Amino acid sequence: MRTTFSFWKDKIVYSDKRKKGIKSILVSFVTIIISLSIALLITCIIYKDFSLFSKIFSTFFTHPFATAPDINATISSIAIFAVAAIAFLIAMKCGLFNIGISGQMLFGGTVATIVAQHMVGVPNGLSQILIILISIISAASISTLIGFLKSSLNVNEVVSSIMLNWIIYFIATLMLARLCQVGSDGLETVALNTLSPKHNLVLEVSISGTYVSWLPLIIIAIIVISFTIVLLNFTTFGKKIINTGMSQTAAKYAGYSTKFNQVTAMLISGAIAGILGAMVYLGKADNMPVTVAAKTIPQEGFTGISVGLIAMSNSWAILPISLLFGMIDSSKVSLQTLYGVDPAVADTIFGIVVYGAAIISIFYFLVPYKWYLRIFKGKAYANNYAQYVDNINQDLDDATSIIHYLHHQNLDQNYLNSINKDSLKLRMKKFNINFSNKMNYENVRSYKQKIYASFPNLKAIRKKELMVLVEKEKNHQLKGAK
């Protein structure tokens, strides 16, 4: 039992997929820190005050959690950015760039707000669920159209998304102005929490007598992220989405309906954008703009795209990246109050950090250790190191082949007939293992030690992987013996 547990624990920690995910998270953090440092240096140069570097940097990490309102705004932003990134990620996994998240969330929020203002007699709790479902259906209808145009007519999803963003923006503002109660200033709809019954239509809960939105929003975000992780990693349909995104040709040869996968991926992406719309307009804010004078499309969708790109489409990395973005975003207003930094400069700082998403792939493929070898040890040494790594990997492959042979020696005669015994003998000779030996529980440890003896400079993580493989094969034989 303990061996099985150790195997699964090590599989999670040491698998190539997990190491790639960890690298994505580290690269994402490094990209943000570098981009933020560049932005702060530019700010210091503009104001000719280099003390601002440390002041602004500390503000980003202290102000967001200084007071209760700051905490509410910060956590709400984190949840919103995370859900926006998930909406982008679902489509990106299928090879589609859904740049229309802002328009989809706006349409979902618009329909939900109209229904909310006319909703009567629905109990608290059920009303919020109904409004979220309405927002999901409305937004998904737009994204499904985009997916259909892409799959059936080969209309570029970026072009159709951008055009629909503006079409939806003007239609939404017209619908809100005609079908909703508008405030006295004529700029926004009447706040939903002012309607009767109070707080029956918005995503807020009462904590110590104060209504806050951060708790329901972060719960929704966690549910959406968990759903995405399960969908993409543990379901057949999720694998079909990923495979379609990697290569449509290969997916067709595998028997997948690529058109269906594309439309469905966009539908799910739009549905999550609908959740985002409910979170923004019924959670963080409780009203919507009804004027087109500013001609500004909601920025949450575009920020979500940036978070998704910086997280390198890794579901696990989205929440920590959203944490950093939420902290930076919620601190922008305080920069002007504390240090007299112009709001435009604060937006520029945030923009430079977002721009880092465009060059993140450069950091992912950088290998500083190889640079060190080339600069300080010489090109020949670096090449020898690369050859050393190749030899290590070859030895690991040889060791794996031996372990599989030792396992199947007693269980699978067809396998024994299919292998190249001469090649296997040479591999086993490398590890001082007799080809005629039988696999048993007494000598498996000695075999393992012989294999390790050939890797004096092998990293511990590699040894761990090999040990896990040995234990796994031993478990298989135990089951076969029963």
GROMACS .gro file of N, CA and C in nm, residues 336-466:
model
  393
  336GLN      N    1  -0.189   5.769  -0.730
  336GLN     CA    2  -0.208   5.913  -0.745
  336GLN      C    3  -0.226   5.979  -0.609
  337THR      N    4  -0.299   5.915  -0.520
  337THR     CA    5  -0.325   5.972  -0.388
  337THR      C    6  -0.197   5.979  -0.304
  338LEU      N    7  -0.119   5.872  -0.306
  338LEU     CA    8  -0.002   5.864  -0.220
  338LEU      C    9   0.119   5.938  -0.275
  339TYR      N   10   0.144   5.925  -0.405
  339TYR     CA   11   0.269   5.977  -0.462
  339TYR      C   12   0.248   6.076  -0.576
  340GLY      N   13   0.124   6.111  -0.606
  340GLY     CA   14   0.097   6.208  -0.711
  340GLY      C   15   0.126   6.155  -0.850
  341VAL      N   16   0.123   6.023  -0.865
  341VAL     CA   17   0.147   5.963  -0.996
  341VAL      C   18   0.022   5.979  -1.081
  342ASP      N   19   0.039   6.032  -1.201
  342ASP     CA   20  -0.074   6.055  -1.291
  342ASP      C   21  -0.143   5.923  -1.324
  343PRO      N   22  -0.278   5.921  -1.332
  343PRO     CA   23  -0.350   5.797  -1.365
  343PRO      C   24  -0.304   5.735  -1.497
  344ALA      N   25  -0.264   5.819  -1.592
  344ALA     CA   26  -0.216   5.768  -1.721
  344ALA      C   27  -0.088   5.687  -1.702
  345VAL      N   28  -0.002   5.734  -1.611
  345VAL     CA   29   0.123   5.662  -1.583
  345VAL      C   30   0.092   5.529  -1.515
  346ALA      N   31  -0.006   5.531  -1.423
  346ALA     CA   32  -0.046   5.407  -1.356
  346ALA      C   33  -0.098   5.306  -1.457
  347ASP      N   34  -0.178   5.354  -1.554
  347ASP     CA   35  -0.226   5.264  -1.659
  347ASP      C   36  -0.112   5.215  -1.747
  348THR      N   37  -0.012   5.301  -1.767
  348THR     CA   38   0.104   5.261  -1.846
  348THR      C   39   0.182   5.149  -1.778
  349ILE      N   40   0.196   5.160  -1.646
  349ILE     CA   41   0.264   5.054  -1.569
  349ILE      C   42   0.191   4.921  -1.589
  350PHE      N   43   0.060   4.927  -1.574
  350PHE     CA   44  -0.020   4.805  -1.591
  350PHE      C   45  -0.009   4.754  -1.735
  351GLY      N   46  -0.009   4.845  -1.833
  351GLY     CA   47   0.000   4.806  -1.974
  351GLY      C   48   0.131   4.739  -2.007
  352ILE      N   49   0.241   4.787  -1.949
  352ILE     CA   50   0.372   4.726  -1.975
  352ILE      C   51   0.376   4.584  -1.918
  353VAL      N   52   0.316   4.566  -1.802
  353VAL     CA   53   0.310   4.432  -1.744
  353VAL      C   54   0.229   4.339  -1.834
  354VAL      N   55   0.118   4.392  -1.885
  354VAL     CA   56   0.035   4.312  -1.977
  354VAL      C   57   0.112   4.281  -2.105
  355TYR      N   58   0.189   4.378  -2.153
  355TYR     CA   59   0.265   4.357  -2.276
  355TYR      C   60   0.367   4.245  -2.261
  356GLY      N   61   0.408   4.219  -2.137
  356GLY     CA   62   0.500   4.108  -2.115
  356GLY      C   63   0.444   3.975  -2.162
  357ALA      N   64   0.310   3.967  -2.173
  357ALA     CA   65   0.249   3.843  -2.221
  357ALA      C   66   0.290   3.813  -2.364
  358ALA      N   67   0.319   3.918  -2.442
  358ALA     CA   68   0.353   3.897  -2.582
  358ALA      C   69   0.493   3.837  -2.601
  359ILE      N   70   0.579   3.852  -2.501
  359ILE     CA   71   0.716   3.803  -2.517
  359ILE      C   72   0.750   3.694  -2.417
  360ILE      N   73   0.647   3.636  -2.354
  360ILE     CA   74   0.674   3.537  -2.249
  360ILE      C   75   0.741   3.412  -2.305
  361SER      N   76   0.709   3.377  -2.432
  361SER     CA   77   0.767   3.255  -2.489
  361SER      C   78   0.919   3.264  -2.496
  362ILE      N   79   0.973   3.386  -2.506
  362ILE     CA   80   1.118   3.402  -2.510
  362ILE      C   81   1.179   3.352  -2.379
  363PHE      N   82   1.119   3.390  -2.267
  363PHE     CA   83   1.171   3.349  -2.137
  363PHE      C   84   1.156   3.199  -2.116
  364TYR      N   85   1.053   3.141  -2.176
  364TYR     CA   86   1.029   2.999  -2.154
  364TYR      C   87   1.140   2.914  -2.214
  365PHE      N   88   1.198   2.960  -2.325
  365PHE     CA   89   1.299   2.881  -2.394
  365PHE      C   90   1.442   2.922  -2.359
  366LEU      N   91   1.458   3.017  -2.269
  366LEU     CA   92   1.591   3.055  -2.227
  366LEU      C   93   1.648   2.951  -2.130
  367VAL      N   94   1.775   2.918  -2.147
  367VAL     CA   95   1.842   2.823  -2.058
  367VAL      C   96   1.971   2.890  -2.008
  368PRO      N   97   1.962   2.969  -1.900
  368PRO     CA   98   2.078   3.044  -1.854
  368PRO      C   99   2.198   2.956  -1.822
  369TYR      N  100   2.178   2.834  -1.774
  369TYR     CA  101   2.290   2.749  -1.737
  369TYR      C  102   2.377   2.716  -1.858
  370LYS      N  103   2.314   2.696  -1.973
  370LYS     CA  104   2.392   2.672  -2.095
  370LYS      C  105   2.470   2.796  -2.136
  371TRP      N  106   2.412   2.914  -2.113
  371TRP     CA  107   2.488   3.035  -2.141
  371TRP      C  108   2.614   3.040  -2.054
  372TYR      N  109   2.595   3.006  -1.926
  372TYR     CA  110   2.708   3.006  -1.834
  372TYR      C  111   2.819   2.913  -1.884
  373LEU      N  112   2.781   2.794  -1.929
  373LEU     CA  113   2.880   2.698  -1.978
  373LEU      C  114   2.955   2.754  -2.100
  374ARG      N  115   2.881   2.816  -2.191
  374ARG     CA  116   2.944   2.867  -2.312
  374ARG      C  117   3.036   2.985  -2.283
  375ILE      N  118   2.992   3.073  -2.193
  375ILE     CA  119   3.071   3.195  -2.168
  375ILE      C  120   3.193   3.166  -2.083
  376PHE      N  121   3.174   3.087  -1.975
  376PHE     CA  122   3.282   3.068  -1.879
  376PHE      C  123   3.358   2.937  -1.896
  377LYS      N  124   3.298   2.841  -1.965
  377LYS     CA  125   3.364   2.712  -1.983
  377LYS      C  126   3.404   2.686  -2.127
  378GLY      N  127   3.347   2.762  -2.219
  378GLY     CA  128   3.382   2.743  -2.359
  378GLY      C  129   3.277   2.662  -2.434
  379LYS      N  130   3.275   2.679  -2.567
  379LYS     CA  131   3.176   2.612  -2.650
  379LYS      C  132   3.193   2.461  -2.646
  380ALA      N  133   3.319   2.415  -2.646
  380ALA     CA  134   3.345   2.271  -2.646
  380ALA      C  135   3.289   2.207  -2.519
  381TYR      N  136   3.307   2.273  -2.406
  381TYR     CA  137   3.256   2.219  -2.279
  381TYR      C  138   3.103   2.212  -2.283
  382ALA      N  139   3.041   2.317  -2.337
  382ALA     CA  140   2.895   2.318  -2.345
  382ALA      C  141   2.844   2.204  -2.433
  383ASN      N  142   2.914   2.183  -2.545
  383ASN     CA  143   2.875   2.073  -2.634
  383ASN      C  144   2.894   1.938  -2.566
  384ASN      N  145   3.003   1.924  -2.490
  384ASN     CA  146   3.026   1.799  -2.417
  384ASN      C  147   2.918   1.777  -2.312
  385TYR      N  148   2.874   1.886  -2.249
  385TYR     CA  149   2.767   1.875  -2.150
  385TYR      C  150   2.638   1.826  -2.216
  386ALA      N  151   2.608   1.883  -2.334
  386ALA     CA  152   2.490   1.839  -2.406
  386ALA      C  153   2.499   1.691  -2.440
  387GLN      N  154   2.619   1.647  -2.481
  387GLN     CA  155   2.638   1.506  -2.511
  387GLN      C  156   2.622   1.420  -2.386
  388TYR      N  157   2.669   1.472  -2.273
  388TYR     CA  158   2.656   1.401  -2.146
  388TYR      C  159   2.508   1.381  -2.112
  389VAL      N  160   2.428   1.486  -2.132
  389VAL     CA  161   2.285   1.476  -2.105
  389VAL      C  162   2.221   1.372  -2.197
  390ASP      N  163   2.261   1.371  -2.324
  390ASP     CA  164   2.208   1.272  -2.418
  390ASP      C  165   2.244   1.131  -2.375
  391ASN      N  166   2.368   1.114  -2.328
  391ASN     CA  167   2.410   0.981  -2.283
  391ASN      C  168   2.329   0.935  -2.161
  392ILE      N  169   2.304   1.030  -2.070
  392ILE     CA  170   2.225   0.998  -1.952
  392ILE      C  171   2.085   0.952  -1.993
  393ASN      N  172   2.025   1.027  -2.085
  393ASN     CA  173   1.890   0.991  -2.130
  393ASN      C  174   1.889   0.855  -2.200
  394GLN      N  175   1.996   0.826  -2.275
  394GLN     CA  176   2.005   0.697  -2.341
  394GLN      C  177   2.016   0.584  -2.238
  395ASP      N  178   2.096   0.609  -2.134
  395ASP     CA  179   2.109   0.509  -2.029
  395ASP      C  180   1.975   0.486  -1.957
  396LEU      N  181   1.902   0.593  -1.937
  396LEU     CA  182   1.771   0.578  -1.874
  396LEU      C  183   1.677   0.495  -1.961
  397ASP      N  184   1.681   0.519  -2.093
  397ASP     CA  185   1.600   0.438  -2.183
  397ASP      C  186   1.640   0.292  -2.177
  398ASP      N  187   1.772   0.267  -2.174
  398ASP     CA  188   1.819   0.129  -2.164
  398ASP      C  189   1.772   0.064  -2.034
  399ALA      N  190   1.784   0.138  -1.924
  399ALA     CA  191   1.742   0.084  -1.794
  399ALA      C  192   1.592   0.053  -1.794
  400THR      N  193   1.514   0.141  -1.857
  400THR     CA  194   1.370   0.118  -1.865
  400THR      C  195   1.340  -0.010  -1.943
  401SER      N  196   1.410  -0.030  -2.054
  401SER     CA  197   1.390  -0.151  -2.134
  401SER      C  198   1.420  -0.276  -2.052
  402ILE      N  199   1.526  -0.272  -1.973
  402ILE     CA  200   1.563  -0.387  -1.890
  402ILE      C  201   1.454  -0.416  -1.788
  403ILE      N  202   1.405  -0.313  -1.723
  403ILE     CA  203   1.303  -0.332  -1.620
  403ILE      C  204   1.176  -0.391  -1.681
  404HIS      N  205   1.138  -0.341  -1.799
  404HIS     CA  206   1.021  -0.397  -1.864
  404HIS      C  207   1.044  -0.544  -1.901
  405TYR      N  208   1.164  -0.576  -1.944
  405TYR     CA  209   1.194  -0.715  -1.978
  405TYR      C  210   1.184  -0.804  -1.854
  406LEU      N  211   1.242  -0.757  -1.745
  406LEU     CA  212   1.239  -0.836  -1.622
  406LEU      C  213   1.096  -0.858  -1.574
  407HIS      N  214   1.013  -0.759  -1.597
  407HIS     CA  215   0.873  -0.773  -1.557
  407HIS      C  216   0.800  -0.873  -1.647
  408HIS      N  217   0.812  -0.857  -1.777
  408HIS     CA  218   0.737  -0.941  -1.870
  408HIS      C  219   0.795  -1.081  -1.884
  409GLN      N  220   0.915  -1.102  -1.831
  409GLN     CA  221   0.980  -1.231  -1.848
  409GLN      C  222   0.894  -1.345  -1.793
  410ASN      N  223   0.819  -1.316  -1.690
  410ASN     CA  224   0.737  -1.420  -1.628
  410ASN      C  225   0.589  -1.410  -1.664
  411LEU      N  226   0.552  -1.306  -1.738
  411LEU     CA  227   0.409  -1.282  -1.757
  411LEU      C  228   0.362  -1.283  -1.901
  412ASP      N  229   0.445  -1.241  -1.995
  412ASP     CA  230   0.398  -1.216  -2.131
  412ASP      C  231   0.491  -1.281  -2.232
  413GLN      N  232   0.456  -1.395  -2.284
  413GLN     CA  233   0.541  -1.466  -2.379
  413GLN      C  234   0.544  -1.395  -2.514
  414ASN      N  235   0.432  -1.333  -2.553
  414ASN     CA  236   0.428  -1.261  -2.681
  414ASN      C  237   0.529  -1.147  -2.683
  415TYR      N  238   0.542  -1.081  -2.568
  415TYR     CA  239   0.639  -0.971  -2.559
  415TYR      C  240   0.781  -1.024  -2.575
  416LEU      N  241   0.809  -1.138  -2.511
  416LEU     CA  242   0.943  -1.196  -2.519
  416LEU      C  243   0.979  -1.233  -2.662
  417ASN      N  244   0.882  -1.278  -2.739
  417ASN     CA  245   0.908  -1.317  -2.877
  417ASN      C  246   0.930  -1.197  -2.968
  418SER      N  247   0.880  -1.079  -2.925
  418SER     CA  248   0.887  -0.961  -3.012
  418SER      C  249   1.012  -0.877  -2.991
  419ILE      N  250   1.084  -0.897  -2.881
  419ILE     CA  251   1.197  -0.809  -2.851
  419ILE      C  252   1.322  -0.855  -2.924
  420ASN      N  253   1.414  -0.762  -2.941
  420ASN     CA  254   1.545  -0.791  -3.000
  420ASN      C  255   1.638  -0.833  -2.886
  421LYS      N  256   1.659  -0.963  -2.872
  421LYS     CA  257   1.735  -1.014  -2.758
  421LYS      C  258   1.881  -0.973  -2.763
  422ASP      N  259   1.938  -0.965  -2.884
  422ASP     CA  260   2.078  -0.923  -2.895
  422ASP      C  261   2.097  -0.781  -2.843
  423SER      N  262   2.004  -0.692  -2.883
  423SER     CA  263   2.012  -0.554  -2.834
  423SER      C  264   1.993  -0.549  -2.683
  424LEU      N  265   1.901  -0.630  -2.633
  424LEU     CA  266   1.874  -0.631  -2.489
  424LEU      C  267   1.994  -0.683  -2.411
  425LYS      N  268   2.063  -0.783  -2.467
  425LYS     CA  269   2.182  -0.837  -2.400
  425LYS      C  270   2.288  -0.729  -2.385
  426LEU      N  271   2.307  -0.648  -2.490
  426LEU     CA  272   2.406  -0.540  -2.484
  426LEU      C  273   2.368  -0.437  -2.378
  427ARG      N  274   2.241  -0.408  -2.370
  427ARG     CA  275   2.195  -0.311  -2.270
  427ARG      C  276   2.215  -0.364  -2.129
  428MET      N  277   2.183  -0.491  -2.110
  428MET     CA  278   2.197  -0.549  -1.977
  428MET      C  279   2.343  -0.564  -1.937
  429LYS      N  280   2.428  -0.586  -2.035
  429LYS     CA  281   2.571  -0.597  -2.007
  429LYS      C  282   2.626  -0.466  -1.954
  430LYS      N  283   2.567  -0.355  -2.003
  430LYS     CA  284   2.610  -0.223  -1.957
  430LYS      C  285   2.588  -0.208  -1.807
  431PHE      N  286   2.485  -0.276  -1.755
  431PHE     CA  287   2.451  -0.265  -1.613
  431PHE      C  288   2.493  -0.389  -1.533
  432ASN      N  289   2.575  -0.473  -1.595
  432ASN     CA  290   2.625  -0.593  -1.527
  432ASN      C  291   2.512  -0.684  -1.479
  433ILE      N  292   2.410  -0.700  -1.563
  433ILE     CA  293   2.297  -0.786  -1.531
  433ILE      C  294   2.298  -0.904  -1.626
  434ASN      N  295   2.283  -1.023  -1.571
  434ASN     CA  296   2.284  -1.145  -1.651
  434ASN      C  297   2.152  -1.161  -1.724
  435PHE      N  298   2.159  -1.183  -1.853
  435PHE     CA  299   2.039  -1.194  -1.934
  435PHE      C  300   1.949  -1.310  -1.890
  436SER      N  301   2.008  -1.412  -1.832
  436SER     CA  302   1.930  -1.531  -1.797
  436SER      C  303   1.862  -1.520  -1.660
  437ASN      N  304   1.894  -1.417  -1.588
  437ASN     CA  305   1.835  -1.404  -1.454
  437ASN      C  306   1.684  -1.388  -1.461
  438LYS      N  307   1.618  -1.443  -1.360
  438LYS     CA  308   1.474  -1.430  -1.349
  438LYS      C  309   1.440  -1.318  -1.252
  439MET      N  310   1.329  -1.248  -1.283
  439MET     CA  311   1.284  -1.140  -1.195
  439MET      C  312   1.219  -1.200  -1.070
  440ASN      N  313   1.270  -1.166  -0.954
  440ASN     CA  314   1.206  -1.206  -0.829
  440ASN      C  315   1.225  -1.096  -0.727
  441TYR      N  316   1.157  -1.110  -0.615
  441TYR     CA  317   1.154  -1.002  -0.518
  441TYR      C  318   1.283  -0.991  -0.439
  442GLU      N  319   1.366  -1.092  -0.443
  442GLU     CA  320   1.492  -1.087  -0.369
  442GLU      C  321   1.599  -1.010  -0.446
  443ASN      N  322   1.601  -1.026  -0.578
  443ASN     CA  323   1.710  -0.962  -0.653
  443ASN      C  324   1.671  -0.830  -0.719
  444VAL      N  325   1.544  -0.787  -0.706
  444VAL     CA  326   1.507  -0.661  -0.768
  444VAL      C  327   1.587  -0.545  -0.710
  445ARG      N  328   1.616  -0.552  -0.579
  445ARG     CA  329   1.692  -0.445  -0.516
  445ARG      C  330   1.836  -0.443  -0.568
  446SER      N  331   1.893  -0.560  -0.588
  446SER     CA  332   2.031  -0.564  -0.640
  446SER      C  333   2.036  -0.513  -0.783
  447TYR      N  334   1.932  -0.545  -0.863
  447TYR     CA  335   1.927  -0.492  -0.999
  447TYR      C  336   1.922  -0.338  -0.995
  448LYS      N  337   1.840  -0.288  -0.905
  448LYS     CA  338   1.824  -0.143  -0.894
  448LYS      C  339   1.957  -0.078  -0.856
  449GLN      N  340   2.030  -0.139  -0.764
  449GLN     CA  341   2.158  -0.084  -0.722
  449GLN      C  342   2.260  -0.088  -0.835
  450LYS      N  343   2.257  -0.194  -0.914
  450LYS     CA  344   2.349  -0.203  -1.028
  450LYS      C  345   2.320  -0.092  -1.130
  451ILE      N  346   2.192  -0.067  -1.151
  451ILE     CA  347   2.156   0.039  -1.246
  451ILE      C  348   2.201   0.175  -1.192
  452TYR      N  349   2.176   0.200  -1.063
  452TYR     CA  350   2.217   0.327  -1.004
  452TYR      C  351   2.368   0.343  -1.003
  453ALA      N  352   2.440   0.232  -0.991
  453ALA     CA  353   2.586   0.240  -0.987
  453ALA      C  354   2.644   0.295  -1.117
  454SER      N  355   2.567   0.285  -1.224
  454SER     CA  356   2.614   0.336  -1.353
  454SER      C  357   2.583   0.484  -1.371
  455PHE      N  358   2.518   0.544  -1.272
  455PHE     CA  359   2.483   0.685  -1.279
  455PHE      C  360   2.542   0.762  -1.162
  456PRO      N  361   2.672   0.771  -1.149
  456PRO     CA  362   2.731   0.837  -1.032
  456PRO      C  363   2.700   0.986  -1.026
  457ASN      N  364   2.678   1.049  -1.142
  457ASN     CA  365   2.654   1.193  -1.144
  457ASN      C  366   2.508   1.227  -1.175
  458LEU      N  367   2.424   1.125  -1.167
  458LEU     CA  368   2.284   1.147  -1.202
  458LEU      C  369   2.214   1.229  -1.095
  459LYS      N  370   2.129   1.322  -1.140
  459LYS     CA  371   2.056   1.404  -1.044
  459LYS      C  372   1.958   1.318  -0.965
  460ALA      N  373   1.931   1.363  -0.843
  460ALA     CA  374   1.843   1.287  -0.754
  460ALA      C  375   1.705   1.268  -0.816
  461ILE      N  376   1.657   1.368  -0.888
  461ILE     CA  377   1.523   1.358  -0.943
  461ILE      C  378   1.517   1.246  -1.047
  462ARG      N  379   1.624   1.229  -1.123
  462ARG     CA  380   1.627   1.121  -1.221
  462ARG      C  381   1.628   0.985  -1.151
  463LYS      N  382   1.705   0.975  -1.045
  463LYS     CA  383   1.708   0.850  -0.968
  463LYS      C  384   1.568   0.819  -0.915
  464LYS      N  385   1.501   0.922  -0.870
  464LYS     CA  386   1.367   0.903  -0.814
  464LYS      C  387   1.272   0.850  -0.920
  465GLU      N  388   1.280   0.906  -1.041
  465GLU     CA  389   1.193   0.860  -1.147
  465GLU      C  390   1.218   0.713  -1.179
  466LEU      N  391   1.345   0.674  -1.184
  466LEU     CA  392   1.379   0.537  -1.215
  466LEU      C  393   1.333   0.442  -1.104
   0.00000   0.00000   0.00000
